[in-house]
PDB file of C-alpha atoms in Angstrom:
ATOM      1  CA  MET A  15      -9.125 -75.869 -52.623  1.00  0.00           C
ATOM      2  CA  SER A  16      -9.672 -73.421 -55.420  1.00  0.00           C
ATOM      3  CA  THR A  17     -12.759 -72.323 -57.262  1.00  0.00           C
ATOM      4  CA  THR A  18     -12.701 -72.535 -61.018  1.00  0.00           C
ATOM      5  CA  HIS A  19     -14.891 -73.149 -63.905  1.00  0.00           C
ATOM      6  CA  ALA A  20     -14.952 -76.602 -65.249  1.00  0.00           C
ATOM      7  CA  THR A  21     -13.369 -77.224 -68.534  1.00  0.00           C
ATOM      8  CA  GLY A  22     -15.577 -79.830 -69.874  1.00  0.00           C
ATOM      9  CA  ASN A  23     -13.494 -83.033 -69.206  1.00  0.00           C
ATOM     10  CA  PRO A  24     -15.047 -86.015 -67.266  1.00  0.00           C
ATOM     11  CA  ALA A  25     -12.991 -85.223 -64.102  1.00  0.00           C
ATOM     12  CA  ASP A  26     -14.363 -81.530 -64.037  1.00  0.00           C
ATOM     13  CA  LEU A  27     -17.980 -82.777 -64.628  1.00  0.00           C
ATOM     14  CA  GLN A  28     -17.512 -85.303 -61.618  1.00  0.00           C
ATOM     15  CA  ALA A  29     -16.364 -82.336 -59.458  1.00  0.00           C
ATOM     16  CA  LYS A  30     -19.196 -80.323 -60.595  1.00  0.00           C
ATOM     17  CA  LEU A  31     -21.706 -83.079 -59.675  1.00  0.00           C
ATOM     18  CA  ARG A  32     -20.303 -83.270 -56.244  1.00  0.00           C
ATOM     19  CA  ASP A  33     -21.301 -79.695 -55.595  1.00  0.00           C
ATOM     20  CA  PRO A  34     -24.913 -79.975 -54.011  1.00  0.00           C
ATOM     21  CA  ALA A  35     -25.911 -76.662 -55.389  1.00  0.00           C
ATOM     22  CA  TYR A  36     -24.975 -77.441 -58.876  1.00  0.00           C
ATOM     23  CA  SER A  37     -26.380 -81.016 -58.726  1.00  0.00           C
ATOM     24  CA  ALA A  38     -29.644 -79.481 -57.508  1.00  0.00           C
ATOM     25  CA  PHE A  39     -29.556 -76.949 -60.438  1.00  0.00           C
ATOM     26  CA  LEU A  40     -29.195 -79.943 -62.915  1.00  0.00           C
ATOM     27  CA  LEU A  41     -32.118 -81.952 -61.177  1.00  0.00           C
ATOM     28  CA  LEU A  42     -34.403 -79.053 -61.175  1.00  0.00           C
ATOM     29  CA  ARG A  43     -33.370 -78.056 -64.777  1.00  0.00           C
ATOM     30  CA  THR A  44     -34.140 -81.617 -66.045  1.00  0.00           C
ATOM     31  CA  VAL A  45     -37.568 -81.743 -64.299  1.00  0.00           C
ATOM     32  CA  PHE A  46     -38.628 -78.348 -65.467  1.00  0.00           C
ATOM     33  CA  THR A  47     -37.577 -79.166 -68.939  1.00  0.00           C
ATOM     34  CA  VAL A  48     -39.267 -82.501 -69.216  1.00  0.00           C
ATOM     35  CA  ALA A  49     -42.455 -81.977 -67.331  1.00  0.00           C
ATOM     36  CA  PRO A  50     -43.758 -78.863 -69.258  1.00  0.00           C
ATOM     37  CA  ILE A  51     -42.863 -80.473 -72.526  1.00  0.00           C
ATOM     38  CA  VAL A  52     -44.766 -83.715 -71.664  1.00  0.00           C
ATOM     39  CA  PHE A  53     -47.581 -81.985 -70.198  1.00  0.00           C
ATOM     40  CA  GLY A  54     -47.863 -79.698 -73.169  1.00  0.00           C
ATOM     41  CA  LEU A  55     -47.796 -82.425 -75.522  1.00  0.00           C
ATOM     42  CA  ASP A  56     -50.465 -84.232 -73.492  1.00  0.00           C
ATOM     43  CA  LYS A  57     -52.698 -81.262 -74.047  1.00  0.00           C
ATOM     44  CA  PHE A  58     -52.960 -82.445 -77.644  1.00  0.00           C
ATOM     45  CA  PHE A  59     -53.586 -86.155 -76.782  1.00  0.00           C
ATOM     46  CA  ASN A  60     -55.259 -86.336 -73.516  1.00  0.00           C
ATOM     47  CA  VAL A  61     -53.530 -89.580 -72.340  1.00  0.00           C
ATOM     48  CA  LEU A  62     -52.782 -88.405 -68.901  1.00  0.00           C
ATOM     49  CA  THR A  63     -56.372 -87.300 -68.286  1.00  0.00           C
ATOM     50  CA  HIS A  64     -58.146 -90.208 -70.236  1.00  0.00           C
ATOM     51  CA  PRO A  65     -61.183 -90.767 -70.415  1.00  0.00           C
ATOM     52  CA  HIS A  66     -61.531 -86.826 -69.689  1.00  0.00           C
ATOM     53  CA  HIS A  67     -59.747 -83.762 -71.241  1.00  0.00           C
ATOM     54  CA  TRP A  68     -57.403 -81.263 -69.818  1.00  0.00           C
ATOM     55  CA  SER A  69     -60.318 -78.767 -70.246  1.00  0.00           C
ATOM     56  CA  MET A  70     -61.925 -79.995 -67.038  1.00  0.00           C
ATOM     57  CA  TYR A  71     -59.313 -78.062 -65.054  1.00  0.00           C
ATOM     58  CA  LEU A  72     -60.250 -74.684 -66.974  1.00  0.00           C
ATOM     59  CA  ALA A  73     -62.057 -72.176 -64.666  1.00  0.00           C
ATOM     60  CA  GLY A  74     -65.402 -71.249 -66.212  1.00  0.00           C
ATOM     61  CA  TRP A  75     -64.587 -67.589 -66.018  1.00  0.00           C
ATOM     62  CA  ILE A  76     -61.521 -68.050 -68.185  1.00  0.00           C
ATOM     63  CA  ASP A  77     -63.375 -70.156 -70.578  1.00  0.00           C
ATOM     64  CA  GLY A  78     -65.860 -67.416 -70.869  1.00  0.00           C
ATOM     65  CA  ILE A  79     -63.283 -64.701 -71.756  1.00  0.00           C
ATOM     66  CA  ILE A  80     -61.301 -66.644 -74.328  1.00  0.00           C
ATOM     67  CA  PRO A  81     -62.457 -67.249 -77.996  1.00  0.00           C
ATOM     68  CA  GLY A  82     -63.091 -70.736 -79.024  1.00  0.00           C
ATOM     69  CA  THR A  83     -63.766 -73.924 -77.017  1.00  0.00           C
ATOM     70  CA  ALA A  84     -62.002 -75.092 -73.717  1.00  0.00           C
ATOM     71  CA  ASP A  85     -60.180 -77.767 -75.679  1.00  0.00           C
ATOM     72  CA  GLN A  86     -58.781 -75.298 -78.216  1.00  0.00           C
ATOM     73  CA  ALA A  87     -57.763 -73.198 -75.214  1.00  0.00           C
ATOM     74  CA  MET A  88     -55.778 -76.148 -74.019  1.00  0.00           C
ATOM     75  CA  TYR A  89     -54.126 -76.539 -77.262  1.00  0.00           C
ATOM     76  CA  LEU A  90     -52.691 -72.944 -76.828  1.00  0.00           C
ATOM     77  CA  VAL A  91     -51.771 -73.896 -73.184  1.00  0.00           C
ATOM     78  CA  GLY A  92     -50.004 -76.980 -74.368  1.00  0.00           C
ATOM     79  CA  ALA A  93     -47.864 -74.855 -76.922  1.00  0.00           C
ATOM     80  CA  ILE A  94     -46.975 -72.338 -74.289  1.00  0.00           C
ATOM     81  CA  GLU A  95     -45.882 -75.103 -71.941  1.00  0.00           C
ATOM     82  CA  ILE A  96     -43.786 -76.775 -74.677  1.00  0.00           C
ATOM     83  CA  VAL A  97     -42.157 -73.481 -75.330  1.00  0.00           C
ATOM     84  CA  ALA A  98     -41.465 -72.949 -71.536  1.00  0.00           C
ATOM     85  CA  GLY A  99     -39.817 -76.410 -71.259  1.00  0.00           C
ATOM     86  CA  ILE A 100     -37.647 -75.787 -74.183  1.00  0.00           C
ATOM     87  CA  LEU A 101     -36.834 -72.264 -72.764  1.00  0.00           C
ATOM     88  CA  VAL A 102     -35.641 -73.936 -69.459  1.00  0.00           C
ATOM     89  CA  ALA A 103     -33.409 -76.146 -71.426  1.00  0.00           C
ATOM     90  CA  VAL A 104     -31.709 -73.464 -73.361  1.00  0.00           C
ATOM     91  CA  ALA A 105     -31.902 -70.514 -70.860  1.00  0.00           C
ATOM     92  CA  PRO A 106     -32.753 -71.702 -67.450  1.00  0.00           C
ATOM     93  CA  ARG A 107     -32.086 -68.400 -65.873  1.00  0.00           C
ATOM     94  CA  TRP A 108     -35.232 -67.067 -67.869  1.00  0.00           C
ATOM     95  CA  GLY A 109     -37.008 -70.040 -68.471  1.00  0.00           C
ATOM     96  CA  ALA A 110     -37.549 -70.876 -64.802  1.00  0.00           C
ATOM     97  CA  TRP A 111     -39.251 -67.502 -64.202  1.00  0.00           C
ATOM     98  CA  VAL A 112     -41.462 -68.108 -67.184  1.00  0.00           C
ATOM     99  CA  VAL A 113     -42.338 -71.543 -65.574  1.00  0.00           C
ATOM    100  CA  ALA A 114     -43.001 -70.035 -62.275  1.00  0.00           C
ATOM    101  CA  GLY A 115     -45.241 -67.289 -63.701  1.00  0.00           C
ATOM    102  CA  TRP A 116     -47.071 -69.864 -65.603  1.00  0.00           C
ATOM    103  CA  LEU A 117     -47.615 -72.034 -62.541  1.00  0.00           C
ATOM    104  CA  ALA A 118     -49.015 -69.047 -60.636  1.00  0.00           C
ATOM    105  CA  GLY A 119     -51.509 -68.747 -63.495  1.00  0.00           C
ATOM    106  CA  ILE A 120     -52.349 -72.331 -63.132  1.00  0.00           C
ATOM    107  CA  ILE A 121     -52.812 -71.952 -59.534  1.00  0.00           C
ATOM    108  CA  LEU A 122     -55.224 -69.083 -59.819  1.00  0.00           C
ATOM    109  CA  ASP A 123     -57.188 -70.949 -62.302  1.00  0.00           C
ATOM    110  CA  LEU A 124     -57.576 -73.938 -59.978  1.00  0.00           C
ATOM    111  CA  LEU A 125     -58.403 -71.869 -56.966  1.00  0.00           C
ATOM    112  CA  THR A 126     -61.042 -69.842 -58.777  1.00  0.00           C
ATOM    113  CA  GLY A 127     -62.495 -72.497 -60.885  1.00  0.00           C
ATOM    114  CA  PRO A 128     -63.234 -76.278 -60.932  1.00  0.00           C
ATOM    115  CA  GLY A 129     -62.152 -76.776 -57.344  1.00  0.00           C
ATOM    116  CA  PHE A 130     -59.079 -78.772 -57.806  1.00  0.00           C
ATOM    117  CA  TYR A 131     -57.460 -77.536 -54.679  1.00  0.00           C
ATOM    118  CA  ASP A 132     -55.185 -80.526 -54.197  1.00  0.00           C
ATOM    119  CA  VAL A 133     -53.771 -79.882 -57.628  1.00  0.00           C
ATOM    120  CA  ALA A 134     -53.264 -76.366 -56.943  1.00  0.00           C
ATOM    121  CA  LEU A 135     -51.475 -77.271 -53.750  1.00  0.00           C
ATOM    122  CA  ARG A 136     -49.202 -79.532 -55.822  1.00  0.00           C
ATOM    123  CA  ASP A 137     -48.586 -76.871 -58.284  1.00  0.00           C
ATOM    124  CA  PHE A 138     -47.643 -74.520 -55.662  1.00  0.00           C
ATOM    125  CA  GLY A 139     -44.871 -76.829 -54.539  1.00  0.00           C
ATOM    126  CA  LEU A 140     -43.860 -76.831 -58.336  1.00  0.00           C
ATOM    127  CA  LEU A 141     -43.762 -73.103 -58.320  1.00  0.00           C
ATOM    128  CA  VAL A 142     -41.504 -72.957 -55.294  1.00  0.00           C
ATOM    129  CA  GLY A 143     -39.227 -75.557 -57.009  1.00  0.00           C
ATOM    130  CA  ALA A 144     -39.300 -73.268 -60.263  1.00  0.00           C
ATOM    131  CA  LEU A 145     -38.356 -70.398 -58.257  1.00  0.00           C
ATOM    132  CA  ALA A 146     -35.480 -72.198 -56.737  1.00  0.00           C
ATOM    133  CA  LEU A 147     -34.369 -73.233 -60.077  1.00  0.00           C
ATOM    134  CA  ALA A 148     -34.403 -69.516 -61.058  1.00  0.00           C
ATOM    135  CA  ARG A 149     -32.049 -68.676 -58.087  1.00  0.00           C
ATOM    136  CA  LEU A 150     -29.641 -71.520 -58.775  1.00  0.00           C
ATOM    137  CA  ALA A 151     -29.598 -70.831 -62.542  1.00  0.00           C
ATOM    138  CA  HIS A 152     -28.660 -67.246 -61.603  1.00  0.00           C
ATOM    139  CA  GLY A 153     -25.847 -68.631 -59.417  1.00  0.00           C
ATOM    140  CA  VAL A 154     -24.415 -70.990 -62.140  1.00  0.00           C
ATOM    141  CA  HIS A 155     -24.694 -68.258 -64.618  1.00  0.00           C
ATOM    142  CA  THR A 156     -22.903 -65.575 -62.559  1.00  0.00           C
ATOM    143  CA  GLY A 157     -20.292 -68.168 -61.435  1.00  0.00           C
ATOM    144  CA  SER A 158     -21.247 -67.994 -57.619  1.00  0.00           C
ATOM    145  CA  ILE A 159     -22.348 -71.762 -58.047  1.00  0.00           C
ATOM    146  CA  VAL A 160     -19.148 -73.563 -59.210  1.00  0.00           C
ATOM    147  CA  ALA A 161     -17.743 -76.946 -58.230  1.00  0.00           C
ATOM    148  CA  GLN A 162     -14.681 -77.026 -55.900  1.00  0.00           C
ATOM    149  CA  MET A 163     -11.889 -78.316 -58.140  1.00  0.00           C
ATOM    150  CA  PRO A 164      -8.960 -80.217 -56.326  1.00  0.00           C
ATOM    151  CA  ARG A 165      -5.484 -78.363 -56.535  1.00  0.00           C
ATOM    152  CA  ARG A 166      -3.281 -80.203 -59.123  1.00  0.00           C
TER     153      ARG A 166
END
């Protein structure tokens, strides 16, 4: 079997999807595109946290150093999350690192503030997934992760 880049036809896509590393890349890229955008949008609507607001997750010390209200801070958080999700979609090699850094900040907030340790643990798992995406995206970008194409 020879290693080549796919040309975009359906047979090439099928071959790429058979590559476990490439399919893992696509799964993680999809999740880390959709999830930050959905969570970011919800910072404006609070549907997922109803009847509360996302600001309940904000550590008091962070609320004390930022201007405005905690809810206003969550609007900024939401905008950043939306941008991070879009960045993963268009440039996963960089966007994954942004999401990983953002998750590290969220974990710090949760561990030093309101005591949502279970959510911090879940976000640690997401952080590891974002780091895995960053590594896989680098492999896809450099060509070290490519589908094994059948000989013709």
